[in-house]
């Protein structure tokens, strides 16, 4: 897929059917972990996930750390801001095993999809079928672009569906503060991604802006959660 966020669509079937039994965040984070360095570098770069040790030492460990931060600190304020229900999945002995499996599943889905949608993918390299051209574009590129677009559409439709289901429930987030923080962070990271790497072509702007969008959103989640935490601390002391 051309867009990291699209990979999280693999978590949707579990979100819609598994109720509270599956750590959805583990699947979602794991599915994006091979592209994690993109979000740090703010541009496409090499990934240690291309090797087996990289999958375990980088994707697995980093994903577990991110999931722990998510469940302990970020989940509640983020889901309240997005007006999404909390699944009440809690960390524990057996749940850590399930979380680990969810992370590995998400990572594997990402790598399998990339194998048939990128020029360096194993399926593309070892099969001439994916390299056939259709309207002057190789089939693996059609797979890459179409799956990325369809993934984003599926995520958008799921979000609309969730909002319709919750239309009668009160909104518990801090909308004004959240919009301000998210707007500033996203705009800043998009600017930095293109300024630092001196984007010149439209394709450069498109790719780095999309990466900046995700990086800015992650930064905004952390800042928004921190602001609410500090507000609650001050309120409790008064």
XYZ file of N, CA and C in Angstrom:
714
model
N 0.845 -1.189 0.000
C 0.000 0.000 0.000
C 0.884 1.244 0.000
N 0.476 2.323 -0.683
C 1.294 3.514 -0.727
C 1.171 4.349 0.537
N 0.182 4.080 1.360
C -0.051 4.919 2.524
C -0.077 4.060 3.774
N 0.799 4.389 4.727
C 0.953 3.575 5.934
C -0.362 3.363 6.666
N -1.165 4.416 6.775
C -2.414 4.325 7.524
C -3.360 3.282 6.944
N -3.299 3.066 5.636
C -4.197 2.105 4.988
C -3.992 0.688 5.509
N -2.794 0.385 5.980
C -2.508 -0.962 6.478
C -3.366 -1.324 7.684
N -3.821 -0.326 8.436
C -4.605 -0.614 9.642
C -5.978 -1.198 9.322
N -6.353 -1.201 8.057
C -7.657 -1.756 7.677
C -7.743 -3.245 8.032
N -6.610 -3.914 8.202
C -6.639 -5.343 8.562
C -7.242 -5.557 9.946
N -7.308 -4.500 10.755
C -7.880 -4.630 12.100
C -9.400 -4.519 12.097
N -9.972 -3.991 11.017
C -11.422 -3.752 10.984
C -12.257 -5.016 11.199
N -11.965 -6.137 10.524
C -12.786 -7.335 10.759
C -12.820 -7.753 12.224
N -11.694 -7.618 12.911
C -11.641 -7.981 14.331
C -12.390 -6.956 15.177
N -12.292 -5.695 14.777
C -12.987 -4.641 15.506
C -14.490 -4.825 15.434
N -14.977 -5.269 14.286
C -16.415 -5.409 14.079
C -16.970 -6.728 14.599
N -16.103 -7.730 14.775
C -16.634 -9.052 15.123
C -16.125 -9.639 16.429
N -14.949 -9.245 16.867
C -14.334 -9.914 18.015
C -14.696 -9.296 19.358
N -15.521 -8.251 19.338
C -15.936 -7.592 20.576
C -14.694 -7.148 21.353
N -14.543 -7.610 22.597
C -13.432 -7.142 23.424
C -12.322 -8.174 23.572
N -12.342 -9.203 22.775
C -11.407 -10.306 22.965
C -10.049 -10.078 22.310
N -9.977 -9.183 21.359
C -8.740 -8.989 20.598
C -8.210 -7.574 20.824
N -6.909 -7.422 21.112
C -6.315 -6.087 21.259
C -6.151 -5.420 19.894
N -7.157 -4.659 19.502
C -7.157 -4.031 18.178
C -5.943 -3.127 17.978
N -5.554 -2.416 19.033
C -4.395 -1.524 18.917
C -3.145 -2.302 18.534
N -3.009 -3.532 19.022
C -1.848 -4.345 18.679
C -1.785 -4.646 17.196
N -2.942 -4.984 16.611
C -2.984 -5.257 15.168
C -2.688 -3.987 14.381
N -3.319 -2.875 14.781
C -3.153 -1.613 14.057
C -1.712 -1.117 14.122
N -1.147 -1.105 15.323
C 0.238 -0.641 15.482
C 1.205 -1.577 14.763
N 0.997 -2.882 14.908
C 1.858 -3.844 14.221
C 1.805 -3.694 12.713
N 0.614 -3.383 12.190
C 0.464 -3.252 10.736
C 1.185 -2.031 10.179
N 1.466 -1.044 11.027
C 2.183 0.152 10.579
C 3.660 0.127 10.946
N 4.057 -0.790 11.822
C 5.418 -0.772 12.371
C 6.544 -0.883 11.335
N 6.391 -1.638 10.226
C 7.494 -1.674 9.254
C 7.799 -0.311 8.636
N 6.845 0.610 8.689
C 7.054 1.955 8.145
C 7.365 2.969 9.237
N 7.660 2.506 10.454
C 7.830 3.418 11.587
C 8.938 4.438 11.361
N 10.030 4.015 10.725
C 11.138 4.949 10.494
C 10.736 6.073 9.548
N 9.755 5.815 8.668
C 9.255 6.877 7.797
C 8.721 8.025 8.647
N 7.992 7.666 9.707
C 7.332 8.668 10.539
C 8.335 9.461 11.364
N 9.486 8.860 11.643
C 10.534 9.557 12.380
C 11.365 10.419 11.437
N 11.741 9.855 10.295
C 12.568 10.580 9.325
C 11.754 11.570 8.501
N 10.412 11.420 8.505
C 9.499 12.269 7.729
C 9.705 12.123 6.223
N 10.222 10.986 5.814
C 10.390 10.689 4.392
C 10.619 9.185 4.249
N 10.285 8.593 3.097
C 10.556 7.165 2.909
C 12.038 6.864 3.087
N 12.330 5.849 3.868
C 13.714 5.482 4.139
C 13.805 3.977 4.332
N 15.000 3.452 4.453
C 15.179 2.023 4.651
C 14.550 1.544 5.946
N 14.120 0.289 5.968
C 13.470 -0.262 7.149
C 14.129 -1.566 7.565
N 14.412 -1.737 8.864
C 14.971 -3.015 9.337
C 13.980 -4.159 9.243
N 12.713 -3.834 8.933
C 11.689 -4.876 8.821
C 11.880 -5.739 7.582
N 12.842 -5.378 6.737
C 13.097 -6.178 5.542
C 13.859 -7.463 5.858
N 14.316 -7.609 7.099
C 15.016 -8.815 7.521
C 14.263 -9.462 8.674
N 14.465 -10.760 8.858
C 13.781 -11.475 9.934
C 14.167 -10.939 11.310
N 15.469 -10.693 11.585
C 15.821 -10.099 12.884
C 15.169 -8.732 13.080
N 15.042 -7.981 11.976
C 14.422 -6.670 12.076
C 12.975 -6.743 12.507
N 12.277 -7.777 12.037
C 10.869 -7.936 12.401
C 10.732 -8.109 13.905
N 11.612 -8.910 14.491
C 11.508 -9.205 15.918
C 12.133 -8.110 16.784
N 13.307 -7.608 16.370
C 14.014 -6.638 17.195
C 13.457 -5.234 17.050
N 12.936 -4.915 15.882
C 12.437 -3.555 15.649
C 10.917 -3.489 15.717
N 10.254 -4.152 14.781
C 8.791 -4.062 14.706
C 8.119 -4.562 15.980
N 8.521 -5.735 16.438
C 7.853 -6.359 17.577
C 8.051 -5.559 18.861
N 9.299 -5.258 19.187
C 9.582 -4.559 20.443
C 9.022 -3.142 20.425
N 9.241 -2.423 19.323
C 8.723 -1.053 19.222
C 7.204 -1.030 19.298
N 6.563 -1.986 18.646
C 5.099 -2.040 18.659
C 4.569 -2.301 20.062
N 5.209 -3.195 20.793
C 4.779 -3.471 22.167
C 4.908 -2.229 23.039
N 6.008 -1.499 22.892
C 6.198 -0.276 23.677
C 5.135 0.763 23.339
N 4.858 0.922 22.047
C 3.830 1.878 21.623
C 2.464 1.470 22.158
N 2.161 0.183 22.110
C 0.865 -0.302 22.608
C 0.724 -0.070 24.104
N 1.799 -0.283 24.857
C 1.752 -0.047 26.293
C 1.472 1.423 26.586
N 2.141 2.314 25.854
C 1.897 3.751 26.020
C 0.461 4.088 25.643
N -0.024 3.458 24.572
C -1.401 3.690 24.124
C -2.401 3.300 25.201
N -2.316 2.097 25.685
C -3.307 1.606 26.644
C -3.236 2.333 27.984
N -2.033 2.708 28.408
C -1.873 3.335 29.718
C -2.180 4.828 29.687
N -1.805 5.501 28.611
C -1.797 6.962 28.629
C -2.663 7.628 27.558
N -2.669 7.095 26.356
C -3.247 7.825 25.220
C -4.651 7.374 24.846
N -4.993 6.126 25.077
C -6.238 5.565 24.547
C -7.485 6.358 24.937
N -7.694 6.567 26.219
C -8.933 7.191 26.687
C -9.140 8.594 26.107
N -8.168 9.530 26.245
C -8.388 10.868 25.682
C -8.525 10.881 24.158
N -7.783 10.003 23.476
C -7.860 9.969 22.015
C -9.221 9.490 21.541
N -9.720 8.404 22.121
C -11.016 7.866 21.714
C -12.150 8.810 22.090
N -12.010 9.513 23.205
C -13.032 10.497 23.572
C -13.041 11.656 22.582
N -11.860 12.101 22.162
C -11.793 13.196 21.187
C -12.382 12.782 19.847
N -12.105 11.554 19.427
C -12.620 11.051 18.148
C -14.045 10.528 18.259
N -14.597 10.571 19.471
C -15.958 10.088 19.729
C -16.111 8.613 19.354
N -15.148 7.825 19.798
C -15.167 6.382 19.553
C -15.268 5.647 20.889
N -15.918 4.497 20.910
C -16.076 3.760 22.172
C -14.780 3.089 22.605
N -14.583 3.021 23.906
C -13.456 2.273 24.442
C -13.837 0.810 24.557
N -12.884 -0.056 24.230
C -13.187 -1.483 24.213
C -12.927 -2.148 25.561
N -12.396 -1.379 26.514
C -12.149 -1.889 27.872
C -11.241 -3.125 27.867
N -10.302 -3.147 26.933
C -9.316 -4.237 26.904
C -8.212 -3.877 27.876
N -7.910 -4.749 28.791
C -6.955 -4.442 29.845
C -5.717 -5.331 29.768
N -4.578 -4.740 30.149
C -3.319 -5.476 30.152
C -3.271 -6.429 31.341
N -2.687 -7.596 31.122
C -2.555 -8.582 32.182
C -1.618 -9.683 31.734
N -1.591 -10.795 32.436
C -0.704 -11.901 32.093
C -0.990 -12.488 30.728
N -2.159 -13.095 30.569
C -2.520 -13.719 29.292
C -2.720 -12.684 28.192
N -3.163 -11.487 28.586
C -3.430 -10.463 27.580
C -2.149 -9.995 26.896
N -1.015 -10.064 27.583
C 0.256 -9.688 26.956
C 0.637 -10.669 25.853
N 0.314 -11.935 26.067
C 0.556 -12.937 25.025
C -0.321 -12.639 23.817
N -1.586 -12.317 24.077
C -2.517 -11.995 22.995
C -2.084 -10.730 22.268
N -1.595 -9.751 23.024
C -1.103 -8.517 22.422
C 0.096 -8.802 21.522
N 0.990 -9.655 21.965
C 2.169 -10.011 21.165
C 1.761 -10.678 19.858
N 0.795 -11.582 19.938
C 0.313 -12.257 18.729
C -0.362 -11.269 17.787
N -1.100 -10.317 18.354
C -1.776 -9.309 17.531
C -0.760 -8.447 16.790
N 0.310 -8.067 17.482
C 1.370 -7.264 16.860
C 2.024 -8.032 15.713
N 2.356 -9.286 15.949
C 2.990 -10.101 14.906
C 2.058 -10.310 13.720
N 0.760 -10.468 14.006
C -0.210 -10.620 12.919
C -0.264 -9.354 12.071
N -0.344 -8.202 12.719
C -0.390 -6.943 11.984
C 0.856 -6.716 11.154
N 2.022 -6.999 11.739
C 3.287 -6.847 11.013
C 3.352 -7.782 9.813
N 2.919 -9.019 10.000
C 2.935 -10.002 8.905
C 2.030 -9.574 7.760
N 0.856 -9.028 8.100
C -0.066 -8.547 7.057
C 0.575 -7.436 6.240
N 1.272 -6.530 6.908
C 1.957 -5.437 6.211
C 3.002 -5.993 5.242
N 3.830 -6.911 5.735
C 4.909 -7.451 4.905
C 4.370 -8.266 3.736
N 3.300 -9.021 3.976
C 2.697 -9.805 2.897
C 2.113 -8.895 1.826
N 1.475 -7.816 2.264
C 0.883 -6.904 1.283
C 1.967 -6.186 0.485
N 3.014 -5.778 1.170
C 4.121 -5.124 0.467
C 4.796 -6.071 -0.517
N 4.763 -7.363 -0.231
C 5.414 -8.346 -1.103
C 4.792 -8.391 -2.487
N 3.529 -7.964 -2.592
C 2.854 -7.979 -3.891
C 2.518 -6.579 -4.401
N 3.032 -5.552 -3.724
C 2.670 -4.196 -4.134
C 3.867 -3.254 -4.245
N 5.088 -3.781 -4.089
C 6.295 -2.967 -4.218
C 7.305 -3.691 -5.108
N 8.120 -2.932 -5.783
C 9.066 -3.507 -6.732
C 10.076 -4.431 -6.050
N 10.351 -4.181 -4.757
C 11.290 -5.028 -4.024
C 10.586 -6.193 -3.335
N 9.264 -6.312 -3.477
C 8.512 -7.368 -2.817
C 8.855 -8.750 -3.347
N 8.815 -9.747 -2.471
C 9.198 -11.115 -2.850
C 8.311 -11.666 -3.954
N 7.000 -11.411 -3.880
C 6.091 -11.914 -4.909
C 6.347 -11.229 -6.247
N 6.660 -9.943 -6.201
C 6.915 -9.188 -7.434
C 8.218 -9.651 -8.079
N 9.246 -9.846 -7.273
C 10.551 -10.263 -7.796
C 10.494 -11.660 -8.410
N 9.728 -12.538 -7.778
C 9.713 -13.949 -8.194
C 8.555 -14.321 -9.108
N 7.794 -13.343 -9.547
C 6.673 -13.636 -10.439
C 6.563 -12.561 -11.510
N 6.599 -12.990 -12.764
C 6.469 -12.033 -13.859
C 5.046 -11.497 -13.967
N 4.083 -12.207 -13.376
C 2.687 -11.784 -13.484
C 2.482 -10.399 -12.891
N 3.075 -10.133 -11.729
C 2.917 -8.832 -11.084
C 3.612 -7.720 -11.859
N 4.540 -8.082 -12.747
C 5.285 -7.071 -13.490
C 4.659 -6.761 -14.848
N 3.587 -7.462 -15.186
C 2.884 -7.162 -16.435
C 2.281 -5.758 -16.363
N 2.302 -5.081 -17.500
C 1.791 -3.714 -17.527
C 0.342 -3.682 -17.987
N -0.411 -2.821 -17.353
C -1.809 -2.581 -17.710
C -1.994 -1.075 -17.763
N -2.287 -0.553 -18.978
C -2.326 0.896 -19.186
C -1.011 1.548 -18.731
N 0.096 0.964 -19.163
C 1.453 1.489 -18.930
C 1.867 1.493 -17.457
N 1.162 0.729 -16.626
C 1.496 0.666 -15.207
C 1.560 -0.799 -14.772
N 2.649 -1.222 -14.121
C 2.756 -2.623 -13.687
C 1.617 -3.002 -12.743
N 1.250 -4.276 -12.751
C 0.144 -4.728 -11.900
C 0.424 -4.516 -10.417
N 1.693 -4.638 -10.019
C 1.977 -4.432 -8.592
C 1.713 -2.977 -8.188
N 1.908 -2.044 -9.137
C 1.591 -0.647 -8.855
C 0.085 -0.440 -8.746
N -0.678 -1.117 -9.621
C -2.136 -1.045 -9.515
C -2.581 -1.578 -8.162
N -1.962 -2.662 -7.725
C -2.279 -3.230 -6.418
C -1.929 -2.253 -5.301
N -0.792 -1.610 -5.451
C -0.329 -0.665 -4.437
C -1.283 0.521 -4.293
N -1.592 1.164 -5.406
C -2.422 2.367 -5.343
C -3.875 2.056 -5.015
N -4.423 1.032 -5.659
C -5.840 0.718 -5.438
C -6.093 0.240 -4.013
N -5.201 -0.593 -3.473
C -5.396 -1.082 -2.109
C -5.246 0.043 -1.093
N -4.334 0.976 -1.365
C -4.179 2.117 -0.471
C -5.422 2.982 -0.440
N -5.984 3.252 -1.620
C -7.198 4.074 -1.702
C -8.382 3.355 -1.074
N -8.549 2.076 -1.402
C -9.665 1.306 -0.846
C -9.537 1.169 0.669
N -8.298 1.054 1.161
C -8.088 0.975 2.603
C -8.537 2.234 3.307
N -8.186 3.393 2.750
C -8.605 4.664 3.342
C -10.117 4.831 3.281
N -10.722 4.424 2.170
C -12.180 4.514 2.039
C -12.860 3.637 3.087
N -12.340 2.422 3.279
C -12.919 1.509 4.271
C -12.824 2.096 5.674
N -11.686 2.704 6.005
C -11.524 3.324 7.320
C -12.480 4.495 7.494
N -12.646 5.286 6.442
C -13.549 6.435 6.502
C -14.994 5.987 6.687
N -15.409 4.965 5.947
C -16.781 4.455 6.063
C -17.028 3.855 7.446
N -16.017 3.162 7.976
C -16.162 2.612 9.331
C -16.334 3.732 10.349
N -15.578 4.822 10.188
C -15.694 5.941 11.133
C -17.076 6.581 11.047
N -17.584 6.759 9.828
C -18.937 7.304 9.671
C -19.963 6.385 10.323
N -19.800 5.088 10.119
C -20.711 4.103 10.710
C -20.692 4.189 12.232
N -19.494 4.328 12.806
C -19.379 4.407 14.265
C -20.016 5.682 14.808
N -19.937 6.778 14.026
C -20.542 8.030 14.481
C -22.064 7.964 14.421
N -22.586 7.288 13.418
C -24.040 7.115 13.327
C -24.539 6.290 14.512
N -23.805 5.262 14.874
C -24.196 4.413 16.003
C -24.162 5.183 17.323
N -23.274 6.171 17.428
C -23.109 6.908 18.684
C -23.767 8.280 18.654
N -24.650 8.511 17.693
C -25.213 9.851 17.523
C -26.036 10.318 18.727
N -26.570 9.400 19.518
C -27.391 9.787 20.665
C -26.598 9.819 21.970
N -25.298 9.513 21.896
C -24.489 9.508 23.109
C -23.748 10.836 23.256
N -23.562 11.299 24.487
C -22.900 12.598 24.697
C -21.433 12.565 24.289
N -20.963 13.676 23.759
C -19.557 13.803 23.377
C -18.747 14.146 24.615
N -17.685 13.406 24.886
C -16.913 13.578 26.110
C -15.526 14.194 25.880
N -15.180 14.459 24.647
C -13.865 15.018 24.372
C -13.824 16.524 24.547
N -12.642 17.089 24.422
C -12.435 18.539 24.461
C -12.184 18.992 23.021
N -13.268 19.299 22.316
C -13.191 19.518 20.873
C -12.308 20.701 20.507
N -12.505 21.853 21.143
C -11.758 23.058 20.778
C -10.258 22.868 21.002
N -9.902 22.367 22.180
C -8.483 22.133 22.480
C -7.896 21.097 21.522
N -8.651 20.031 21.292
C -8.179 18.973 20.409
C -7.947 19.453 18.990
N -8.908 20.187 18.444
C -8.761 20.695 17.076
C -7.564 21.624 16.958
N -7.350 22.456 17.977
C -6.210 23.375 17.959
C -4.891 22.605 17.966
N -4.779 21.648 18.870
C -3.539 20.868 18.986
C -3.278 20.060 17.720
N -4.304 19.375 17.229
C -4.131 18.544 16.034
C -3.800 19.401 14.815
N -4.462 20.534 14.662
C -4.217 21.405 13.503
C -2.783 21.916 13.492
N -2.313 22.374 14.653
C -0.953 22.908 14.743
C 0.081 21.810 14.488
N -0.101 20.661 15.123
C 0.874 19.569 14.981
C 0.935 19.044 13.550
N -0.222 18.830 12.951
C -0.245 18.300 11.586
C 0.373 19.292 10.608
N -0.006 20.575 10.724
C 0.554 21.598 9.837
C 2.067 21.706 10.024
N 2.525 21.655 11.282
C 3.958 21.767 11.566
C 4.739 20.597 10.979
N 4.236 19.385 11.159
C 4.968 18.214 10.673
C 4.938 18.117 9.147
N 3.858 18.537 8.533
C 3.825 18.562 7.064
C 4.850 19.564 6.537
N 4.915 20.728 7.184
C 5.905 21.733 6.791
C 7.326 21.206 6.975
N 7.598 20.612 8.143
C 8.941 20.103 8.420
C 9.347 19.004 7.442
N 8.413 18.111 7.128
C 8.719 17.005 6.218
C 9.162 17.519 4.856
N 8.500 18.547 4.370
C 8.834 19.081 3.047
C 10.004 20.059 3.089
N 10.153 20.788 4.202
C 11.245 21.756 4.316
C 12.581 21.059 4.542
N 12.619 20.121 5.482
C 13.871 19.428 5.813
C 14.415 18.661 4.615
N 13.521 18.020 3.869
C 13.957 17.184 2.745
C 13.855 17.910 1.402
N 13.596 19.211 1.455
C 13.604 20.058 0.254
C 12.779 19.468 -0.886
N 11.511 19.231 -0.626
C 10.622 18.688 -1.662
C 10.532 19.649 -2.838
N 10.555 19.103 -4.052
C 10.488 19.922 -5.256
C 9.376 19.474 -6.193
N 9.254 18.173 -6.383
C 8.226 17.661 -7.279
C 6.915 17.431 -6.528
N 5.825 17.391 -7.287
C 4.509 17.175 -6.686
C 4.466 15.841 -5.949
N 5.097 14.825 -6.530
C 5.106 13.505 -5.885
C 5.820 13.558 -4.537
N 6.903 14.363 -4.455
C 7.616 14.513 -3.183
C 6.715 15.158 -2.138
N 6.011 16.210 -2.542
C 5.101 16.895 -1.615
C 3.990 15.956 -1.150
N 3.460 15.167 -2.070
C 2.351 14.271 -1.729
C 2.786 13.213 -0.721
N 3.926 12.575 -0.989
C 4.404 11.493 -0.116
C 4.790 12.033 1.255
N 5.585 13.091 1.288
C 6.062 13.611 2.576
C 4.957 14.292 3.368
N 4.005 14.879 2.667
C 2.875 15.480 3.380
C 2.016 14.409 4.036
N 1.839 13.279 3.350
C 1.054 12.189 3.932
C 1.760 11.604 5.150
N 3.091 11.534 5.085
C 3.857 11.057 6.243
C 3.771 12.072 7.379
N 3.895 13.351 7.042
C 3.778 14.399 8.051
C 2.423 14.405 8.724
N 1.385 14.055 7.966
C 0.032 13.982 8.523
C -0.043 12.945 9.642
N 0.537 11.775 9.399
C 0.505 10.720 10.415
C 1.394 11.088 11.603
N 2.611 11.556 11.326
C 3.524 11.923 12.411
C 2.935 13.043 13.262
N 2.334 14.023 12.602
C 1.705 15.118 13.333
C 0.541 14.649 14.180
N -0.218 13.698 13.667
C -1.355 13.161 14.420
C -0.888 12.408 15.662
N 0.196 11.645 15.516
C 0.747 10.913 16.667
C 1.239 11.889 17.732
N 1.948 12.931 17.294
C 2.419 13.945 18.238
C 1.241 14.630 18.921
N 0.187 14.908 18.148
C -0.995 15.563 18.707
C -1.689 14.685 19.745
N -1.750 13.378 19.486
C -2.342 12.459 20.466
C -1.637 12.578 21.810
N -0.305 12.583 21.768
C 0.486 12.645 23.001
C 0.311 13.988 23.708
N 0.338 15.071 22.945
C 0.194 16.401 23.541
C -1.207 16.586 24.104
N -2.216 16.160 23.358
C -3.604 16.276 23.814
C -3.803 15.497 25.111
N -3.289 14.271 25.169
C -3.404 13.459 26.387
C -2.674 14.126 27.550
N -1.511 14.736 27.280
C -0.742 15.407 28.330
C -1.481 16.625 28.864
N -2.081 17.396 27.966
C -2.838 18.585 28.378
C -4.009 18.194 29.267
N -4.754 17.175 28.878
C -5.893 16.735 29.688
C -5.426 16.190 31.032
N -4.301 15.491 31.030
C -3.761 14.959 32.287
C -3.403 16.101 33.238
N -2.741 17.133 32.720
C -2.366 18.278 33.547
C -3.597 19.033 34.028
N -4.598 19.171 33.170
C -5.842 19.827 33.571
C -6.502 19.086 34.725
N -6.536 17.775 34.631
C -7.144 16.971 35.695
C -6.351 17.075 36.989
N -5.017 17.121 36.888
C -4.192 17.257 38.084
C -4.455 18.583 38.774
N -4.527 19.647 37.983
C -4.790 20.974 38.547
C -6.178 21.020 39.168
N -7.158 20.446 38.468
C -8.536 20.443 38.971
C -8.647 19.672 40.284
N -7.928 18.583 40.391
C -7.997 17.769 41.609
C -7.339 18.447 42.804
N -6.379 19.350 42.530
C -5.697 20.046 43.620
C -6.484 21.244 44.131
N -7.417 21.734 43.304
C -8.201 22.905 43.708
C -9.288 22.536 44.708
